[in-house]
Coordinates of C-alpha atoms in Angstrom, one line a residue:
X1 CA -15.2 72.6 13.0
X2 CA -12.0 73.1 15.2
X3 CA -11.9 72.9 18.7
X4 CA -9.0 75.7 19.0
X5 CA -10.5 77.7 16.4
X6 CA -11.7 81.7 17.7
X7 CA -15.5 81.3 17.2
X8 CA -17.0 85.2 15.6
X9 CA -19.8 86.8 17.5
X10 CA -23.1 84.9 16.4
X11 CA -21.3 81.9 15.5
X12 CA -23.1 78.8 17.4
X13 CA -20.9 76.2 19.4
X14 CA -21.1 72.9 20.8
X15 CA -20.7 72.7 24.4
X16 CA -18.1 69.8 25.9
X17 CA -17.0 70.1 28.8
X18 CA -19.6 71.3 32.3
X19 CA -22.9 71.0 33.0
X20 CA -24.6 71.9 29.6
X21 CA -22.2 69.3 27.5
X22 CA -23.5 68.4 24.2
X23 CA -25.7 71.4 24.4
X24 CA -25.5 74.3 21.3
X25 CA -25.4 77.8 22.3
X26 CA -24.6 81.2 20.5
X27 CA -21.1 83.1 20.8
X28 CA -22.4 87.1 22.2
X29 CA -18.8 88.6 23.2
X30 CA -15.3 87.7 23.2
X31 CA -14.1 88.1 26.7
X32 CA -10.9 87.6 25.8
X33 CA -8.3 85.6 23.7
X34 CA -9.3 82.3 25.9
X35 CA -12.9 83.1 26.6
X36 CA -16.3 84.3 25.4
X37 CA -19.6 84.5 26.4
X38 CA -22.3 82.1 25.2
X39 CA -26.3 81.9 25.8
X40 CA -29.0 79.9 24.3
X41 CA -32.0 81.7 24.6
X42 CA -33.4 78.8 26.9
X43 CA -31.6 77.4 29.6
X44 CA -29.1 80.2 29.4
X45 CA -30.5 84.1 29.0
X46 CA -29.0 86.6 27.3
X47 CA -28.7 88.6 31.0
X48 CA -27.6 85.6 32.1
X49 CA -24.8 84.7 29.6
X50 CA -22.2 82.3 30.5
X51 CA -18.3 82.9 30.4
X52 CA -16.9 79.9 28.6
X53 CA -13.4 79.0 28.0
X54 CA -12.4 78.1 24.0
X55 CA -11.2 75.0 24.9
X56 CA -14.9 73.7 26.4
X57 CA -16.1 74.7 22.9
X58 CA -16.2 73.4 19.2
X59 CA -17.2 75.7 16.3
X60 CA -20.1 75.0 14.7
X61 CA -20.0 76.1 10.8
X62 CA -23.4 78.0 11.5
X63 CA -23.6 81.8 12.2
X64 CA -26.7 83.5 12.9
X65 CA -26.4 86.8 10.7
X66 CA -30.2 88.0 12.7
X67 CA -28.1 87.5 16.2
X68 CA -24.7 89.8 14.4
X69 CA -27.3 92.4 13.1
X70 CA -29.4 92.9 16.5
X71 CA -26.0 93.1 18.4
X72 CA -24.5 95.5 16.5
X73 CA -27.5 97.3 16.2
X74 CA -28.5 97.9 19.7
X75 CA -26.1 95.6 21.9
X76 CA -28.6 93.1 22.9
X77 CA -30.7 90.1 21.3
X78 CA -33.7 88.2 22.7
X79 CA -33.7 85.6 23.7
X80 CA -36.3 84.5 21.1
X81 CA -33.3 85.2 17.9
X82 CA -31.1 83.1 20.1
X83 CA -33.5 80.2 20.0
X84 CA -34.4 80.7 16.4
X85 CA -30.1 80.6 15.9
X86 CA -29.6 77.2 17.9
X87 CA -33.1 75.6 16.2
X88 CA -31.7 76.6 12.6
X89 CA -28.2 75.3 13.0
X90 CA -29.5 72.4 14.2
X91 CA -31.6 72.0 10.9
X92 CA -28.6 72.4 8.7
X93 CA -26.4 70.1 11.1
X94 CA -29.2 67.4 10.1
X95 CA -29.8 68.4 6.5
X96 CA -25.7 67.8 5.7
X97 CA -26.4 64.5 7.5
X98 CA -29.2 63.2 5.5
X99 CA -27.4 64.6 1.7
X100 CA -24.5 62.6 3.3
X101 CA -26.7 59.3 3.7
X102 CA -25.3 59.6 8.1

């Protein structure tokens, strides 16, 4: 859960700097090595996907393999998967909480 750390497409990250801070959102493209693109599905489309610098995000251990497959697949998710991918990480975020008595 690094802050510098190069998140992989499908990978969800916490937002923490902007607007949306504190928010959780799902890594579509690398724009470059400082960079990527992000939506949630929600708030933020998939058409509307936000450029994001690395250092505004944290890595999140989860990583939506239904996002990685539609991607590679046909280029595109909906918005829907993207959803499903923020709800789901946030389930596993609070499971490890509760096994850890947080």
């Amino acid at each position: 859960m690094n802050k510098q750390s190069i998140p992989t497409i499908g990978q969800i990250v916490k937002i923490l700097r902007g607007k949306d801070a504190g928010q959780l959102a799902v890594v579509l493209t690398q724009a470059d090595n400082k960079f990527v693109y992000i939506a949630d599905g929600d708030k933020r489309k998939f058409d509307q996907a936000k450029k994001k610098n690395l250092l505004h995000l944290e890595t999140q251990s989860y990583i939506s393999s239904e996002v990685v497959n539609s991607l590679m697949e046909n280029g595109r998710v909906t918005n829907g998967k993207l959803r499903h991918a923020v709800m789901m990480s946030r389930q596993s975020t609070e499971s490890h909480a509760q096994e850890k008595g947080d």
